[in-house]
Amino acid sequence: MSAESGPSTEWTRQRERSNLLALTLMRWIAMALGRRVARGVLHPITLYFLLTGGAASRASRQYLTQVLGRPPRWAERYRHVHHFAATILDRVYLLQRRYEAFEITVTNPHLLLDQVRAGRGAMLAGAHIGSFEVLRSLGEDMKDLRVAMLMFEDNARQINATLRAIAPDTPLHVIALGRMSAMLELRAWLDSNGVAGLLADRTLRAPGTTAMQRGGVHRLNFLGQPASFSDGPFRLAMMLRRPLLFMAGLYHGAHRYELRFLEIADFSQRPTDGATSEVVLQRAVQRYVEILEGICHETPHNWFNFFDFWADDDADTSPQT
């Protein structure tokens, strides 16, 4: 199986189509009913998903078994799916900058704000945890905060169309990977003090991407079993010589969110121990995985990768460590 047409590519396309359908439905519910009533609608949606979700429902159960160390109870499975549905609904209001509807706390905001205030821009590696859109709430305190998402071109076009339908007046910027100009565009965005984020908890094999953009795949222990993690996002930060931060918008139920920042690696500095670039890269990937694993243990219902995350579908095409 070629690296350009593997199951990860098909999963990515399938998931983005599903996200678009879910987001379109949630937009209608959110705008027609209001948040209080719309949240009530989430319960039958959650129940329907659990009863008919098929592979995604099984994947949720598998993940919860890994993170809890035992088979999940029905209530725990329900809470996992409900958290996902709630964040999709809230994404509509967050994109419309209706932050007054939420209680948002920020942990370690200085890690990001110090870089932005110094005019250096910032690179963020997130995960399919909670809501990335919570990051935009910082713009209320920093009016010049500009946020871009990095994603592959086909997904970018689809996501952009839906998000602009939800929030036509909200500045949305997507840097599409898979093009030769993507690196130059990203560098220019950071040099102009922009913030760029991407989700690093999935290996990607998109058509048209170069080996450098995809990076290598590392098999690392995650929640008790080896799982595949791409070093592409970390290699990108290393090539641009930028500090890389972990960011997650954790959902804590009702209207409560926590925006959390943690250090991954500072690729703008030379290692003090003389480590090679590949060793520095491996350390950064390992650090990311450790952060992600810790958050999953801390708040297990926030991670929304609804597929077999531990499947070794890249083993024949990518280097492993």
CSV table of C-alpha atoms in Angstrom, one decimal:
chain,number,residue,atom,x,y,z
A,1,MET,CA,0.0,0.0,0.0
A,2,SER,CA,1.5,3.4,-1.0
A,3,ALA,CA,2.0,6.1,1.5
A,4,GLU,CA,-0.2,8.4,-0.6
A,5,SER,CA,-3.3,6.4,-0.5
A,6,GLY,CA,-3.4,4.5,2.8
A,7,PRO,CA,-6.2,4.2,5.3
A,8,SER,CA,-5.1,7.3,7.2
A,9,THR,CA,-5.9,9.4,4.1
A,10,GLU,CA,-9.4,7.9,3.7
A,11,TRP,CA,-10.0,8.3,7.4
A,12,THR,CA,-9.1,12.0,7.3
A,13,ARG,CA,-11.5,12.6,4.4
A,14,GLN,CA,-14.2,10.6,6.1
A,15,ARG,CA,-13.8,12.4,9.4
A,16,GLU,CA,-13.8,15.9,7.8
A,17,ARG,CA,-17.0,15.1,5.9
A,18,SER,CA,-18.6,13.9,9.1
A,19,ASN,CA,-17.4,17.0,11.0
A,20,LEU,CA,-18.9,19.2,8.3
A,21,LEU,CA,-22.3,17.4,8.5
A,22,ALA,CA,-22.2,17.6,12.3
A,23,LEU,CA,-21.2,21.3,12.2
A,24,THR,CA,-23.9,22.2,9.7
A,25,LEU,CA,-26.6,20.4,11.8
A,26,MET,CA,-25.4,22.1,15.0
A,27,ARG,CA,-25.4,25.5,13.3
A,28,TRP,CA,-29.0,25.1,12.4
A,29,ILE,CA,-29.9,23.9,15.9
A,30,ALA,CA,-27.8,26.6,17.6
A,31,MET,CA,-29.3,29.4,15.6
A,32,ALA,CA,-32.8,28.2,15.5
A,33,LEU,CA,-33.2,27.1,19.2
A,34,GLY,CA,-30.6,29.0,21.2
A,35,ARG,CA,-27.9,27.4,23.4
A,36,ARG,CA,-30.1,26.4,26.4
A,37,VAL,CA,-32.7,24.6,24.2
A,38,ALA,CA,-30.0,23.3,21.8
A,39,ARG,CA,-28.1,21.6,24.7
A,40,GLY,CA,-31.3,19.6,25.5
A,41,VAL,CA,-31.3,18.3,21.9
A,42,LEU,CA,-27.8,16.9,22.4
A,43,HIS,CA,-29.1,14.1,24.6
A,44,PRO,CA,-31.1,12.3,21.9
A,45,ILE,CA,-28.3,13.0,19.4
A,46,THR,CA,-25.8,11.4,21.8
A,47,LEU,CA,-28.1,8.4,22.4
A,48,TYR,CA,-28.6,7.9,18.7
A,49,PHE,CA,-24.8,8.0,18.1
A,50,LEU,CA,-24.2,5.4,20.8
A,51,LEU,CA,-26.9,3.1,19.5
A,52,THR,CA,-26.0,3.4,15.8
A,53,GLY,CA,-22.5,4.8,15.7
A,54,GLY,CA,-20.9,1.6,14.5
A,55,ALA,CA,-17.1,1.8,14.2
A,56,ALA,CA,-17.0,5.3,15.8
A,57,SER,CA,-18.9,4.0,18.8
A,58,ARG,CA,-16.7,1.0,19.1
A,59,ALA,CA,-13.6,3.2,18.9
A,60,SER,CA,-14.9,5.4,21.7
A,61,ARG,CA,-15.3,2.3,23.8
A,62,GLN,CA,-11.8,1.1,22.9
A,63,TYR,CA,-10.2,4.4,23.8
A,64,LEU,CA,-12.1,4.6,27.2
A,65,THR,CA,-11.0,1.1,28.0
A,66,GLN,CA,-7.4,2.1,27.3
A,67,VAL,CA,-7.5,5.3,29.3
A,68,LEU,CA,-9.5,4.0,32.2
A,69,GLY,CA,-7.8,0.6,32.4
A,70,ARG,CA,-11.1,-1.2,32.4
A,71,PRO,CA,-14.2,-1.5,30.3
A,72,PRO,CA,-16.2,1.8,30.4
A,73,ARG,CA,-19.6,2.0,32.0
A,74,TRP,CA,-22.5,3.1,29.9
A,75,ALA,CA,-22.6,6.5,31.6
A,76,GLU,CA,-18.9,7.0,30.8
A,77,ARG,CA,-19.5,6.2,27.1
A,78,TYR,CA,-22.5,8.5,27.1
A,79,ARG,CA,-20.4,11.3,28.6
A,80,HIS,CA,-17.6,10.9,26.1
A,81,VAL,CA,-20.0,11.3,23.1
A,82,HIS,CA,-22.0,14.1,24.8
A,83,HIS,CA,-18.8,16.1,25.4
A,84,PHE,CA,-18.0,15.8,21.7
A,85,ALA,CA,-21.5,17.0,20.7
A,86,ALA,CA,-21.4,19.8,23.2
A,87,THR,CA,-18.1,21.2,21.8
A,88,ILE,CA,-19.4,21.0,18.3
A,89,LEU,CA,-22.5,23.0,19.4
A,90,ASP,CA,-20.4,25.6,21.3
A,91,ARG,CA,-18.1,26.0,18.3
A,92,VAL,CA,-20.9,27.9,16.6
A,93,TYR,CA,-21.1,30.4,19.4
A,94,LEU,CA,-17.3,30.7,19.8
A,95,LEU,CA,-16.9,31.4,16.1
A,96,GLN,CA,-19.4,34.1,16.5
A,97,ARG,CA,-17.4,35.5,19.4
A,98,ARG,CA,-20.2,35.2,21.9
A,99,TYR,CA,-17.7,34.6,24.7
A,100,GLU,CA,-20.1,36.0,27.3
A,101,ALA,CA,-21.9,32.7,27.2
A,102,PHE,CA,-18.9,30.9,28.6
A,103,GLU,CA,-16.6,30.8,31.6
A,104,ILE,CA,-13.1,30.4,30.2
A,105,THR,CA,-10.1,30.1,32.4
A,106,VAL,CA,-6.5,30.2,31.0
A,107,THR,CA,-3.6,28.2,32.3
A,108,ASN,CA,0.0,29.5,31.5
A,109,PRO,CA,-1.2,32.2,29.2
A,110,HIS,CA,2.2,33.9,29.4
A,111,LEU,CA,3.7,31.1,27.3
A,112,LEU,CA,1.8,32.4,24.3
A,113,LEU,CA,1.3,36.0,25.1
A,114,ASP,CA,5.0,36.7,25.8
A,115,GLN,CA,5.9,35.5,22.3
A,116,VAL,CA,3.1,37.5,20.7
A,117,ARG,CA,3.9,40.7,22.7
A,118,ALA,CA,7.6,40.3,21.6
A,119,GLY,CA,6.4,40.2,18.0
A,120,ARG,CA,7.7,36.7,17.3
A,121,GLY,CA,4.4,35.0,16.5
A,122,ALA,CA,3.8,31.5,17.8
A,123,MET,CA,3.4,27.9,16.7
A,124,LEU,CA,0.9,25.6,18.5
A,125,ALA,CA,0.6,21.9,18.4
A,126,GLY,CA,-2.9,20.8,19.6
A,127,ALA,CA,-4.9,17.7,19.5
A,128,HIS,CA,-8.5,16.5,18.9
A,129,ILE,CA,-9.2,17.6,22.5
A,130,GLY,CA,-12.0,19.9,23.5
A,131,SER,CA,-12.3,22.9,21.3
A,132,PHE,CA,-9.6,24.7,19.4
A,133,GLU,CA,-11.9,27.7,18.9
A,134,VAL,CA,-11.6,28.6,22.6
A,135,LEU,CA,-8.2,30.1,21.6
A,136,ARG,CA,-9.9,32.9,19.8
A,137,SER,CA,-11.3,34.2,23.1
A,138,LEU,CA,-7.8,35.5,23.9
A,139,GLY,CA,-8.4,38.0,21.2
A,140,GLU,CA,-10.8,39.9,23.5
A,141,ASP,CA,-7.7,40.8,25.6
A,142,MET,CA,-5.3,41.1,22.7
A,143,LYS,CA,-7.2,42.8,19.8
A,144,ASP,CA,-4.4,42.1,17.4
A,145,LEU,CA,-4.2,38.3,18.0
A,146,ARG,CA,-4.4,36.6,14.6
A,147,VAL,CA,-5.0,32.9,14.5
A,148,ALA,CA,-4.5,30.6,11.5
A,149,MET,CA,-5.1,26.8,11.3
A,150,LEU,CA,-2.8,24.5,9.3
A,151,MET,CA,-4.6,21.7,7.4
A,152,PHE,CA,-4.6,20.0,4.1
A,153,GLU,CA,-6.0,21.8,1.1
A,154,ASP,CA,-9.2,19.8,0.4
A,155,ASN,CA,-10.2,19.9,4.1
A,156,ALA,CA,-9.3,23.6,4.3
A,157,ARG,CA,-11.7,24.4,1.4
A,158,GLN,CA,-14.6,22.5,3.0
A,159,ILE,CA,-14.0,23.7,6.5
A,160,ASN,CA,-13.6,27.3,5.4
A,161,ALA,CA,-16.9,27.3,3.5
A,162,THR,CA,-18.8,26.0,6.5
A,163,LEU,CA,-17.1,28.2,9.1
A,164,ARG,CA,-17.7,31.3,7.0
A,165,ALA,CA,-21.4,30.4,6.8
A,166,ILE,CA,-21.5,30.2,10.6
A,167,ALA,CA,-19.5,33.4,11.3
A,168,PRO,CA,-19.1,35.5,8.1
A,169,ASP,CA,-17.8,38.5,10.1
A,170,THR,CA,-15.1,36.6,12.0
A,171,PRO,CA,-11.6,36.7,10.5
A,172,LEU,CA,-10.7,33.1,9.7
A,173,HIS,CA,-7.4,32.2,8.1
A,174,VAL,CA,-6.3,28.7,7.0
A,175,ILE,CA,-2.9,27.9,5.6
A,176,ALA,CA,-3.3,24.9,3.3
A,177,LEU,CA,-0.6,22.3,3.4
A,178,GLY,CA,0.2,20.2,0.4
A,179,ARG,CA,1.3,23.2,-1.7
A,180,MET,CA,4.9,24.3,-2.4
A,181,SER,CA,4.1,27.8,-1.1
A,182,ALA,CA,2.8,26.6,2.2
A,183,MET,CA,6.1,26.9,4.0
A,184,LEU,CA,6.7,30.4,2.7
A,185,GLU,CA,3.1,31.4,3.7
A,186,LEU,CA,3.5,30.0,7.2
A,187,ARG,CA,6.9,31.8,7.6
A,188,ALA,CA,5.4,35.1,6.5
A,189,TRP,CA,2.4,34.6,8.9
A,190,LEU,CA,4.7,34.0,11.9
A,191,ASP,CA,7.0,36.8,10.9
A,192,SER,CA,4.0,39.1,10.9
A,193,ASN,CA,3.3,38.0,14.5
A,194,GLY,CA,0.5,35.6,13.7
A,195,VAL,CA,-0.3,32.5,15.7
A,196,ALA,CA,-0.5,29.2,13.7
A,197,GLY,CA,-1.9,26.0,15.1
A,198,LEU,CA,-2.3,22.4,13.9
A,199,LEU,CA,-3.5,19.2,15.4
A,200,ALA,CA,-0.7,16.7,15.9
A,201,ASP,CA,-2.4,13.6,17.2
A,202,ARG,CA,-2.9,11.9,13.9
A,203,THR,CA,-0.6,10.6,11.2
A,204,LEU,CA,-1.5,12.0,7.8
A,205,ARG,CA,-0.9,10.7,4.3
A,206,ALA,CA,-2.5,13.2,2.0
A,207,PRO,CA,-2.1,13.1,-1.8
A,208,GLY,CA,0.3,15.7,-3.0
A,209,THR,CA,2.3,16.2,0.2
A,210,THR,CA,6.0,15.8,0.3
A,211,ALA,CA,7.9,13.5,2.6
A,212,MET,CA,9.2,16.6,4.5
A,213,GLN,CA,5.6,17.9,5.1
A,214,ARG,CA,4.4,14.4,6.2
A,215,GLY,CA,7.5,13.7,8.3
A,216,GLY,CA,8.3,10.3,9.8
A,217,VAL,CA,6.0,8.2,12.0
A,218,HIS,CA,7.1,7.2,15.5
A,219,ARG,CA,5.5,4.2,17.3
A,220,LEU,CA,5.4,5.4,20.9
A,221,ASN,CA,3.7,4.0,24.0
A,222,PHE,CA,0.4,5.8,24.5
A,223,LEU,CA,-2.2,4.7,27.1
A,224,GLY,CA,-0.5,1.3,27.4
A,225,GLN,CA,-0.1,0.4,23.8
A,226,PRO,CA,2.1,1.5,20.9
A,227,ALA,CA,0.5,4.2,18.7
A,228,SER,CA,1.6,6.1,15.6
A,229,PHE,CA,2.6,9.8,15.9
A,230,SER,CA,3.9,11.9,13.0
A,231,ASP,CA,6.9,14.2,13.6
A,232,GLY,CA,5.8,16.4,10.7
A,233,PRO,CA,4.4,19.3,12.9
A,234,PHE,CA,7.6,19.2,15.0
A,235,ARG,CA,9.9,19.0,11.9
A,236,LEU,CA,8.0,22.1,10.6
A,237,ALA,CA,8.7,24.1,13.7
A,238,MET,CA,12.3,22.9,13.7
A,239,MET,CA,12.8,24.0,10.0
A,240,LEU,CA,11.4,27.4,10.9
A,241,ARG,CA,13.4,27.6,14.1
A,242,ARG,CA,10.4,28.4,16.2
A,243,PRO,CA,9.3,27.6,19.8
A,244,LEU,CA,6.5,25.1,19.8
A,245,LEU,CA,3.7,25.1,22.4
A,246,PHE,CA,1.0,22.6,23.3
A,247,MET,CA,-2.5,24.1,23.3
A,248,ALA,CA,-5.8,22.5,24.4
A,249,GLY,CA,-9.2,24.1,24.9
A,250,LEU,CA,-10.5,21.6,27.5
A,251,TYR,CA,-14.3,21.3,28.0
A,252,HIS,CA,-15.3,21.0,31.7
A,253,GLY,CA,-19.0,20.7,31.3
A,254,ALA,CA,-21.9,23.2,31.1
A,255,HIS,CA,-20.4,26.5,29.9
A,256,ARG,CA,-16.9,26.0,31.4
A,257,TYR,CA,-13.7,25.7,29.3
A,258,GLU,CA,-10.0,25.8,30.2
A,259,LEU,CA,-7.4,27.1,27.7
A,260,ARG,CA,-4.2,25.4,28.6
A,261,PHE,CA,-0.6,26.1,27.2
A,262,LEU,CA,2.4,23.9,27.9
A,263,GLU,CA,6.0,24.0,26.5
A,264,ILE,CA,7.0,21.3,24.0
A,265,ALA,CA,10.3,22.5,22.6
A,266,ASP,CA,12.1,25.7,21.7
A,267,PHE,CA,13.6,25.0,18.3
A,268,SER,CA,14.9,28.6,18.1
A,269,GLN,CA,17.7,27.6,20.5
A,270,ARG,CA,20.6,25.2,20.0
A,271,PRO,CA,20.5,22.2,22.4
A,272,THR,CA,22.8,22.8,25.4
A,273,ASP,CA,23.9,19.1,25.5
A,274,GLY,CA,24.9,19.0,21.8
A,275,ALA,CA,22.1,16.6,20.8
A,276,THR,CA,21.6,16.1,17.0
A,277,SER,CA,18.6,17.6,15.3
A,278,GLU,CA,17.0,14.1,15.1
A,279,VAL,CA,17.4,13.5,18.8
A,280,VAL,CA,15.9,16.9,19.5
A,281,LEU,CA,13.0,16.0,17.2
A,282,GLN,CA,12.4,12.7,18.9
A,283,ARG,CA,12.4,14.4,22.3
A,284,ALA,CA,9.8,16.9,21.2
A,285,VAL,CA,7.5,14.1,19.8
A,286,GLN,CA,7.9,12.2,23.1
A,287,ARG,CA,7.2,15.3,25.1
A,288,TYR,CA,4.0,15.9,23.1
A,289,VAL,CA,2.8,12.3,23.6
A,290,GLU,CA,3.5,12.5,27.4
A,291,ILE,CA,1.4,15.8,27.6
A,292,LEU,CA,-1.4,14.3,25.6
A,293,GLU,CA,-1.4,11.1,27.7
A,294,GLY,CA,-1.5,13.1,30.9
A,295,ILE,CA,-4.4,15.2,29.8
A,296,CYS,CA,-6.3,12.1,28.6
A,297,HIS,CA,-5.9,10.6,32.1
A,298,GLU,CA,-6.9,13.9,33.7
A,299,THR,CA,-10.0,14.5,31.6
A,300,PRO,CA,-10.6,11.3,29.5
A,301,HIS,CA,-13.9,12.5,28.0
A,302,ASN,CA,-12.2,15.4,26.1
A,303,TRP,CA,-10.3,13.4,23.5
A,304,PHE,CA,-12.3,13.0,20.2
A,305,ASN,CA,-10.4,10.6,17.9
A,306,PHE,CA,-13.2,8.2,17.0
A,307,PHE,CA,-11.2,5.5,15.2
A,308,ASP,CA,-8.8,2.8,16.0
A,309,PHE,CA,-5.9,5.0,17.1
A,310,TRP,CA,-3.6,2.0,17.9
A,311,ALA,CA,-3.9,0.4,14.4
A,312,ASP,CA,-0.5,0.1,12.8
A,313,ASP,CA,-1.4,1.1,9.3
A,314,ASP,CA,1.8,3.0,8.6
A,315,ALA,CA,4.3,0.3,9.6
A,316,ASP,CA,5.4,-0.6,6.1
A,317,THR,CA,5.8,2.9,4.8
A,318,SER,CA,7.3,5.0,7.6
A,319,PRO,CA,10.3,4.9,10.0
A,320,GLN,CA,9.5,3.9,13.5
A,321,THR,CA,11.2,4.5,16.9
